mmCIF file of C-alpha atoms in Angstrom:
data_model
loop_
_atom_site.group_PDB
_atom_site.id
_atom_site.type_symbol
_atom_site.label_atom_id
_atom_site.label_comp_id
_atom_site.label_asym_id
_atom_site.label_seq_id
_atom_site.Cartn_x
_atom_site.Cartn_y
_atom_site.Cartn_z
ATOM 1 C CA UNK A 1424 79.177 10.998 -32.335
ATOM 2 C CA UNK A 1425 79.810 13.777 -29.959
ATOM 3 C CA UNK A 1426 82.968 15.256 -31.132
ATOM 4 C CA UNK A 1427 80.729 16.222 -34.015
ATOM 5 C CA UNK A 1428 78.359 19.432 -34.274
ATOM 6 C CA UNK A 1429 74.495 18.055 -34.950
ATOM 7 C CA UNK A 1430 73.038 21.596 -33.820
ATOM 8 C CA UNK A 1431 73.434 24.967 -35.304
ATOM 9 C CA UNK A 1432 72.905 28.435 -33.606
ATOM 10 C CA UNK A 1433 71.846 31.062 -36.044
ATOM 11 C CA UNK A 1434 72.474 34.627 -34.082
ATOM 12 C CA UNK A 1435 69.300 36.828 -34.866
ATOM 13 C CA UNK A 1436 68.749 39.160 -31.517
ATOM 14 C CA UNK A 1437 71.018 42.145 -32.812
ATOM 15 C CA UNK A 1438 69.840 45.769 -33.498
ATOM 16 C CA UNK A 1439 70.548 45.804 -36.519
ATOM 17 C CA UNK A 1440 71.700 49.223 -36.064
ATOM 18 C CA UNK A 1441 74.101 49.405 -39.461
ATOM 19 C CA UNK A 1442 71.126 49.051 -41.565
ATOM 20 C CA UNK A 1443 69.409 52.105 -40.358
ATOM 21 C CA UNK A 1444 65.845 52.849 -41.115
ATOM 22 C CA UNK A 1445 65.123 49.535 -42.658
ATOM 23 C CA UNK A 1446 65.257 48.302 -38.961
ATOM 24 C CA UNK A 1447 63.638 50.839 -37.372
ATOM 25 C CA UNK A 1448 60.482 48.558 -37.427
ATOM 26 C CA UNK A 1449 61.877 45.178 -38.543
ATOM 27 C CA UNK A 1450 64.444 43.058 -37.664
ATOM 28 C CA UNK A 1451 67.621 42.831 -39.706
ATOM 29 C CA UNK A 1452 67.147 38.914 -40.164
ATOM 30 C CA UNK A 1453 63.709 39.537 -41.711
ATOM 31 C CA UNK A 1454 64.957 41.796 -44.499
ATOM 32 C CA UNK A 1455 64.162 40.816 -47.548
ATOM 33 C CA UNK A 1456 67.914 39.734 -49.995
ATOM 34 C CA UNK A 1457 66.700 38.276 -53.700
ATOM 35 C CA UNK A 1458 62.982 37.845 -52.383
ATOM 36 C CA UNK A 1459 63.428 35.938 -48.614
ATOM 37 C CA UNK A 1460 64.332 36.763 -45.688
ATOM 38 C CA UNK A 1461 67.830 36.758 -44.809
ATOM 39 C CA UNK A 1462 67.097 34.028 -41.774
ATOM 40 C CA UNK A 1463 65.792 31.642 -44.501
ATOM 41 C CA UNK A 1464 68.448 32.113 -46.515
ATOM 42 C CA UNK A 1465 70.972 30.883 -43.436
ATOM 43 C CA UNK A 1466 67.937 28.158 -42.587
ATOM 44 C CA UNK A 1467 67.987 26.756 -45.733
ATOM 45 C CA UNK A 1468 72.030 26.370 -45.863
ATOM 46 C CA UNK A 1469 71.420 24.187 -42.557
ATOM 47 C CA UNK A 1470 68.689 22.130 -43.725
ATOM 48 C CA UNK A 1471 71.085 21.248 -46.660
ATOM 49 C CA UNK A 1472 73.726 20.410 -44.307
ATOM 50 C CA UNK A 1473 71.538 18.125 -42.524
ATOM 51 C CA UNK A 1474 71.158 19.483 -39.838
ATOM 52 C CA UNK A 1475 68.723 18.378 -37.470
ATOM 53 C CA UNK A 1476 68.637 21.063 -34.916
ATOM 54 C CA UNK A 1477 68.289 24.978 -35.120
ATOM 55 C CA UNK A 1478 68.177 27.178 -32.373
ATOM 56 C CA UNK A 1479 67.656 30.720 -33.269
ATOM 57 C CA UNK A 1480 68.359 33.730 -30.504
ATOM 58 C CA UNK A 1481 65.818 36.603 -30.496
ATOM 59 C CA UNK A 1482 66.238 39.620 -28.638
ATOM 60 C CA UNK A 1483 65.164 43.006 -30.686
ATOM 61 C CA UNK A 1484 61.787 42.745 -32.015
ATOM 62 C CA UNK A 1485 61.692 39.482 -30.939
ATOM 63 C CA UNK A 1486 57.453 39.143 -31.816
ATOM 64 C CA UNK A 1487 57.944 39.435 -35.134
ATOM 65 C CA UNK A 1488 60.616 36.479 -35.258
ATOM 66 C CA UNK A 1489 58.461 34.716 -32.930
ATOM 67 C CA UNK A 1490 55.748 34.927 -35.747
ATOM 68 C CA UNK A 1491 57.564 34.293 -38.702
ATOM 69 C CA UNK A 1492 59.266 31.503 -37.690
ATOM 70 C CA UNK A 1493 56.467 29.769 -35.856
ATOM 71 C CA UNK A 1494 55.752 26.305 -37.577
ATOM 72 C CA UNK A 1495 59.435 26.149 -39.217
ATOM 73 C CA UNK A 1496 60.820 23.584 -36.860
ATOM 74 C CA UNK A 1497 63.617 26.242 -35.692
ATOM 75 C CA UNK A 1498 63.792 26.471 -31.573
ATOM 76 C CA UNK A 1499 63.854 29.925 -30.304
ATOM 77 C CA UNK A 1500 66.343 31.498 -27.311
ATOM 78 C CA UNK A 1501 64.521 34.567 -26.440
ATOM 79 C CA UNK A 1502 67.321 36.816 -24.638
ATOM 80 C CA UNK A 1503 65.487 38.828 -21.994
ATOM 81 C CA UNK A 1504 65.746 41.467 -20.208
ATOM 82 C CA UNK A 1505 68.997 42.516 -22.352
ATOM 83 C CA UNK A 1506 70.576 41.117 -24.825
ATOM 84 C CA UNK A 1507 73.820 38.687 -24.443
ATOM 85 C CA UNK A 1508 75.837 38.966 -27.328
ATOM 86 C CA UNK A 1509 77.642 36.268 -28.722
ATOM 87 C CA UNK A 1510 79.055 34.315 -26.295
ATOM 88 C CA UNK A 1511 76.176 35.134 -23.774
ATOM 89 C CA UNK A 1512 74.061 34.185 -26.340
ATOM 90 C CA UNK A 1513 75.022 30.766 -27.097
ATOM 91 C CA UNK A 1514 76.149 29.837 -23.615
ATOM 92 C CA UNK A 1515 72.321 30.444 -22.995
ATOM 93 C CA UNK A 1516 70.925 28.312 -25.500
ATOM 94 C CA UNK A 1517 73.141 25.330 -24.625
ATOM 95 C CA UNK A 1518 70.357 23.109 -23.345
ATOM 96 C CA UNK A 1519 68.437 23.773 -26.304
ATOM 97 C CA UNK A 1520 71.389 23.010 -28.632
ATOM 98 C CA UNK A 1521 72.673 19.711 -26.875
ATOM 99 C CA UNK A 1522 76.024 18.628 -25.571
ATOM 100 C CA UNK A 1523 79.065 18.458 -28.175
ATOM 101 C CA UNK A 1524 80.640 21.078 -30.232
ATOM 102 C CA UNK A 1525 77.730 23.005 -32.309
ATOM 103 C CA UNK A 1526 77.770 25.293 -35.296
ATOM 104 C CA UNK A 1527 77.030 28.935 -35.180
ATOM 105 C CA UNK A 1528 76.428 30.979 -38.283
ATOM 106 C CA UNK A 1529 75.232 34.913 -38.750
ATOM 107 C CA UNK A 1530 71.808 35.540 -39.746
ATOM 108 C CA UNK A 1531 73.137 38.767 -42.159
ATOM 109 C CA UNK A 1532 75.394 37.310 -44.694
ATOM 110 C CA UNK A 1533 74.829 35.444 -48.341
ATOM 111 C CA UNK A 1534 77.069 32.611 -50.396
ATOM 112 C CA UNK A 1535 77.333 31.894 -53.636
ATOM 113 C CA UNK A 1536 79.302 28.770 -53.934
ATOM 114 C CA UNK A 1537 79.199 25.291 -51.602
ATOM 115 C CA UNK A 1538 77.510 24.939 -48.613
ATOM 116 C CA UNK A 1539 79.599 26.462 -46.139
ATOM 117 C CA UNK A 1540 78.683 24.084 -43.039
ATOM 118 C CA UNK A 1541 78.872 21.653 -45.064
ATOM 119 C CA UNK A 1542 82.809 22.514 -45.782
ATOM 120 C CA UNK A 1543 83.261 22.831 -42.185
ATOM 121 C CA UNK A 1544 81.718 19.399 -40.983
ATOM 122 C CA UNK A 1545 84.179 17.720 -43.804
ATOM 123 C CA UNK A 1546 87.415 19.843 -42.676
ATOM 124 C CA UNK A 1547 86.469 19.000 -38.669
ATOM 125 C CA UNK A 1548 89.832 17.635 -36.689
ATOM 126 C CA UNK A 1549 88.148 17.048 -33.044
ATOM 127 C CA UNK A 1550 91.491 15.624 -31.910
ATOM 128 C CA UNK A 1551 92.947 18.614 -32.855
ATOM 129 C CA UNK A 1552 90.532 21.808 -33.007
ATOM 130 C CA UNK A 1553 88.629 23.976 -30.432
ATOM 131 C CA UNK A 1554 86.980 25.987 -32.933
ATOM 132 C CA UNK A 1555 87.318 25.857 -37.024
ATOM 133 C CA UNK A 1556 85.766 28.892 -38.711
ATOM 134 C CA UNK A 1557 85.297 29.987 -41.816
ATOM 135 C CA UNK A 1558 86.918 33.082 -43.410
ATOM 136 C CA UNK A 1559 87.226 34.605 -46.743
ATOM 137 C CA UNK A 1560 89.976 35.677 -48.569
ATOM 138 C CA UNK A 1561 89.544 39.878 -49.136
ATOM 139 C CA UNK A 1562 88.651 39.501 -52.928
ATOM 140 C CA UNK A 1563 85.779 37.304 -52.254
ATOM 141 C CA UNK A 1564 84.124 39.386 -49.397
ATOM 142 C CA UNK A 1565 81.278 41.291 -50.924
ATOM 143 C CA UNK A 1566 80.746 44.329 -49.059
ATOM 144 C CA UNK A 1567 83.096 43.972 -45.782
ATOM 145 C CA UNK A 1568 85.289 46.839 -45.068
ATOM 146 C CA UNK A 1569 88.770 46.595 -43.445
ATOM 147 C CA UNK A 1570 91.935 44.358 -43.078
ATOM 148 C CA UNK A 1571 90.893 41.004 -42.398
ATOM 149 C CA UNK A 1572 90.482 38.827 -38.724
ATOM 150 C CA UNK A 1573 93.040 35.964 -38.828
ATOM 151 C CA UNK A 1574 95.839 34.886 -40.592
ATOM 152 C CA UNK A 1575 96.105 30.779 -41.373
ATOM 153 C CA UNK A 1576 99.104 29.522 -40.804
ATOM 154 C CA UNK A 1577 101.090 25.720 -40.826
ATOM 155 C CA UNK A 1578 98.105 23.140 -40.322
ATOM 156 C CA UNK A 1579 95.232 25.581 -40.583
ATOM 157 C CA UNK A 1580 96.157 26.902 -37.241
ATOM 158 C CA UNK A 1581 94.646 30.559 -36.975
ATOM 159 C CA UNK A 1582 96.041 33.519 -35.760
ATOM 160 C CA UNK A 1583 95.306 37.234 -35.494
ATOM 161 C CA UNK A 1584 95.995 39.857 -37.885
ATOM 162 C CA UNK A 1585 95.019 41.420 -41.206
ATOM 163 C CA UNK A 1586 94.547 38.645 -43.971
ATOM 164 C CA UNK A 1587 91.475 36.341 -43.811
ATOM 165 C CA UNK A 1588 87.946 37.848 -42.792
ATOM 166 C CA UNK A 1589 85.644 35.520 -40.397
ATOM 167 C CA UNK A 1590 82.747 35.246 -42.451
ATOM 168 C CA UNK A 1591 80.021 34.582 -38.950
ATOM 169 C CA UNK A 1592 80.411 30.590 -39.717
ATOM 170 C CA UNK A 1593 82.332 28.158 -37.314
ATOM 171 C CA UNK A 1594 82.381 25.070 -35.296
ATOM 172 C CA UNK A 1595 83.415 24.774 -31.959
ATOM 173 C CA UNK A 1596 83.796 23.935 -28.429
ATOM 174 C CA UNK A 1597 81.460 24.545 -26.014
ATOM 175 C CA UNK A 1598 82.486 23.230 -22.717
ATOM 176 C CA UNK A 1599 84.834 26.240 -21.113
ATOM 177 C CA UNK A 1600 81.914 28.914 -21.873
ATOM 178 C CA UNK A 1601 80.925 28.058 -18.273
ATOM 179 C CA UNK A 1602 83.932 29.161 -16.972
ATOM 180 C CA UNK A 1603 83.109 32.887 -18.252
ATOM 181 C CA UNK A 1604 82.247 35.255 -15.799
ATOM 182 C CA UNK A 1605 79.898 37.858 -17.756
ATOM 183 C CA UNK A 1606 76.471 37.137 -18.696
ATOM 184 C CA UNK A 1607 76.924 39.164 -21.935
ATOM 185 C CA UNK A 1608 79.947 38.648 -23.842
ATOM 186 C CA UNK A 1609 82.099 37.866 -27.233
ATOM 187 C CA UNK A 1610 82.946 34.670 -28.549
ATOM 188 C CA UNK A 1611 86.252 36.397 -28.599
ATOM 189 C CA UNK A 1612 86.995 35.538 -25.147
ATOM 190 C CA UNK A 1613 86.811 32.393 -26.329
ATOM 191 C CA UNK A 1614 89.121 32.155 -28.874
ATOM 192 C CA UNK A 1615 91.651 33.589 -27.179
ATOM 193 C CA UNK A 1616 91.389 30.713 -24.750
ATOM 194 C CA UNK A 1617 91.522 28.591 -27.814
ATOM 195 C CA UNK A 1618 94.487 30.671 -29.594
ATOM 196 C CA UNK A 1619 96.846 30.574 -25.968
ATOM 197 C CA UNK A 1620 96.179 26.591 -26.568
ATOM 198 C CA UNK A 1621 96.971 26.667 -30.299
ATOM 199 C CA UNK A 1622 93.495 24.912 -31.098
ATOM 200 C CA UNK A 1623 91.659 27.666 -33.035
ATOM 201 C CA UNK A 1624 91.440 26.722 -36.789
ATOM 202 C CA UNK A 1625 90.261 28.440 -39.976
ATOM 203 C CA UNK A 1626 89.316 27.470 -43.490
ATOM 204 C CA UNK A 1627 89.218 29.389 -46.444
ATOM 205 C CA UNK A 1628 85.925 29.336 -48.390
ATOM 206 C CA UNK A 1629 85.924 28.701 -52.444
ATOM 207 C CA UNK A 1630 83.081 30.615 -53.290
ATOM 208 C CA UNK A 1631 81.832 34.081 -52.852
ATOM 209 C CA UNK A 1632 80.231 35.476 -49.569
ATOM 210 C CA UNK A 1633 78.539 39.225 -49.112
ATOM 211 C CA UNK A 1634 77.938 41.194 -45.753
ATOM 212 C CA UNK A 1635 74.472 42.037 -45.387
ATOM 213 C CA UNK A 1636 75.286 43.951 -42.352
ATOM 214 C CA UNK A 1637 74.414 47.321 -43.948
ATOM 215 C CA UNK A 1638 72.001 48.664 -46.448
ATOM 216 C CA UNK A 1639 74.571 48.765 -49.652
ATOM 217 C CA UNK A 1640 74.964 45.059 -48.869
ATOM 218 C CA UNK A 1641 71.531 44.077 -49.792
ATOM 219 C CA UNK A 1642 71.661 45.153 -53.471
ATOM 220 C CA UNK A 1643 75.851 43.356 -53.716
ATOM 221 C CA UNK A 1644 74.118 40.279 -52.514
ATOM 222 C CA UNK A 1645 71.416 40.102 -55.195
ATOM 223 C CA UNK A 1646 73.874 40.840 -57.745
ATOM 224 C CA UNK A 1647 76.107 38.284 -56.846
ATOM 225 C CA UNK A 1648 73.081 35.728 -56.791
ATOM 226 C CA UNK A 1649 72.250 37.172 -59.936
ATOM 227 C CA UNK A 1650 75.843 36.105 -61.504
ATOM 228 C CA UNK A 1651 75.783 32.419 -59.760
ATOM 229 C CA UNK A 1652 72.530 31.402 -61.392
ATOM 230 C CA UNK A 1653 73.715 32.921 -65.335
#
């Protein structure tokens, strides 16, 4: 069916530039979080989903992604000469991803709970959604500082505002990414498309989730493995 995602992007060209020394010579995705690689961790949460495709964007020490993931299955979008941030980045790997509304997920973030596309794919309205992420409620983030990204309101309809955090996970809409002038760019210019149309959606996760995007995050996520498999 085309009004649902078979294809997930998993962003992995970033800098990095939070976790400071450790990747100086290593991408972030490749950092090691209870003995893998953060990438597999988000692989593995896809392969559970079922799904069939994965396209993976590599930018900053793109070589060693290249090399680690050769073999896996996972289809590369190699971002060259600069990198194209989120929006940029996914509008560019549309013909590897396939038509119809795709997931994207963050290559520097852990769960402990269910499987968090899988959540999505069972909450997914086409009729009535552009985009559905996933956020967490403050008290289950692991590691994020600040107020919170959306609000949920009547229907699951998202808003902006301090309450919710976006946890990197979401399905959406494609389509009016070609109408974007920039070649690098945020999703966010895409949800606020989406939010002017009152068609951008969020769920709340169950379970646990921890920000890997800085060095202190590594050790909360292990710990919070730790305490899901007692």
């Amino acid at each position: 069916m085309r009004d649902h995602p078979h294809s997930v992007m998993i962003f992995a060209a970033g800098f990095g530039t939070r976790m400071g020394a450790l990747t100086a010579e290593q991408p972030k995705p490749l950092l090691p979080v209870a003995g893998r690689p953060l990438i597999d961790h988000a692989i593995s949460l896809a392969r559970d989903a079922g799904i069939g495709r994965i396209v993976a964007n590599l930018h900053y020490r793109a070589e060693m992604l290249r090399e680690h993931l050769a073999g896996s299955g996972v289809i590369l979008s190699e971002e060259t000469p600069e990198i194209l941030e989120t929006g940029g980045g996914l509008r560019a790997a549309l013909p590897l991803l396939g038509p119809g509304p795709v997931f994207t997920m963050n290559s520097d973030a852990v769960w402990s709970g269910p499987n968090p596309l899988r959540l999505l794919a069972e909450a997914w309205e086409p009729a009535r959604m552009d985009a559905l992420l996933l956020c967490v409620e403050k008290d289950r983030a692991l590691g994020h500082q600040g107020k919170g990204d959306f609000v949920i309101g009547e229907a699951g309809r998202a808003t902006r505002g301090p309450g919710v955090v976006f946890s990197g996970v979401q399905i959406l809409r494609t389509d009016a990414l070609a109408d974007i002038p920039q070649n690098a760019f945020s999703l966010n210019l895409l949800w606020d498309r989406m939010l002017t149309d009152g068609r951008l959606h969020a769920l709340a996760y169950p379970g646990r989730w921890c920000d890997v995007g800085h060095p202190e995050g590594i050790t909360l996520a292990e710990t919070m493995l730790e305490a899901s498999d007692v």
